[in-house]
XYZ file of C-alpha atoms in Angstrom:
76
model
C 0.000 0.000 0.000
C 1.129 3.489 -0.733
C -0.357 6.694 0.639
C -0.477 10.003 -1.148
C -1.664 13.445 -0.176
C -3.403 16.192 -2.131
C -4.656 19.640 -1.230
C -8.163 19.320 0.185
C -9.647 21.846 -2.260
C -8.154 19.998 -5.210
C -9.567 16.699 -3.937
C -13.009 18.184 -3.226
C -13.303 19.663 -6.721
C -12.468 16.333 -8.431
C -13.413 13.713 -5.820
C -15.018 11.313 -8.309
C -11.869 11.324 -10.462
C -9.628 10.657 -7.460
C -11.994 7.928 -6.218
C -11.624 6.042 -9.512
C -7.961 5.431 -8.691
C -7.520 5.702 -4.932
C -9.018 4.054 -1.837
C -9.897 5.242 1.661
C -9.839 8.962 0.945
C -9.800 11.055 4.116
C -10.045 14.828 4.294
C -8.500 16.360 7.451
C -7.419 19.957 8.043
C -7.474 20.775 4.320
C -5.340 17.781 3.313
C -6.734 14.725 1.528
C -4.945 11.431 2.230
C -5.426 8.754 -0.433
C -4.330 5.108 -0.570
C -3.532 2.836 -3.467
C -2.730 -0.874 -3.570
C -0.581 -2.390 -6.289
C 0.414 -5.963 -6.999
C 4.132 -6.423 -7.564
C 5.618 -9.486 -9.199
C 9.099 -10.883 -9.472
C 10.848 -13.975 -10.747
C 13.974 -15.173 -9.020
C 16.537 -17.875 -9.633
C 17.982 -19.602 -6.569
C 20.632 -22.299 -6.439
C 20.662 -24.316 -3.219
C 23.243 -26.937 -2.284
C 21.347 -29.619 -0.363
C 24.552 -31.186 0.956
C 25.890 -28.035 2.573
C 22.377 -26.581 3.081
C 23.551 -23.281 1.686
C 22.445 -20.987 -1.126
C 25.077 -20.778 -3.836
C 23.529 -17.859 -5.689
C 20.371 -15.843 -5.995
C 19.289 -13.371 -8.633
C 16.147 -11.484 -9.558
C 15.321 -12.152 -13.221
C 12.152 -10.096 -13.679
C 10.195 -7.435 -11.796
C 6.854 -5.851 -12.678
C 3.985 -3.860 -11.236
C 0.504 -4.947 -12.277
C -1.570 -1.958 -13.348
C -4.757 -1.513 -11.404
C -8.019 -1.332 -13.248
C -10.200 1.687 -12.634
C -12.465 1.354 -9.632
C -16.147 0.906 -10.347
C -18.694 2.562 -8.082
C -20.883 -0.278 -6.763
C -22.935 1.891 -4.403
C -25.373 3.188 -7.016
């Protein structure tokens, strides 16, 4: 999860647009706090020596962030 902040007036004037992308919006003292969740993926290669019970090497082969789909308002 990542949190972001925006000026309260900016959030209030475009709340529906922000709500399409962010979760749990809170407006306190003129500051809007917004949350977003993203799924991160990675592929790794590990070599493990069973005799010595030790890792010989490890490397990350691929990393990615899955793009979130736009939120759909299910309250109406």
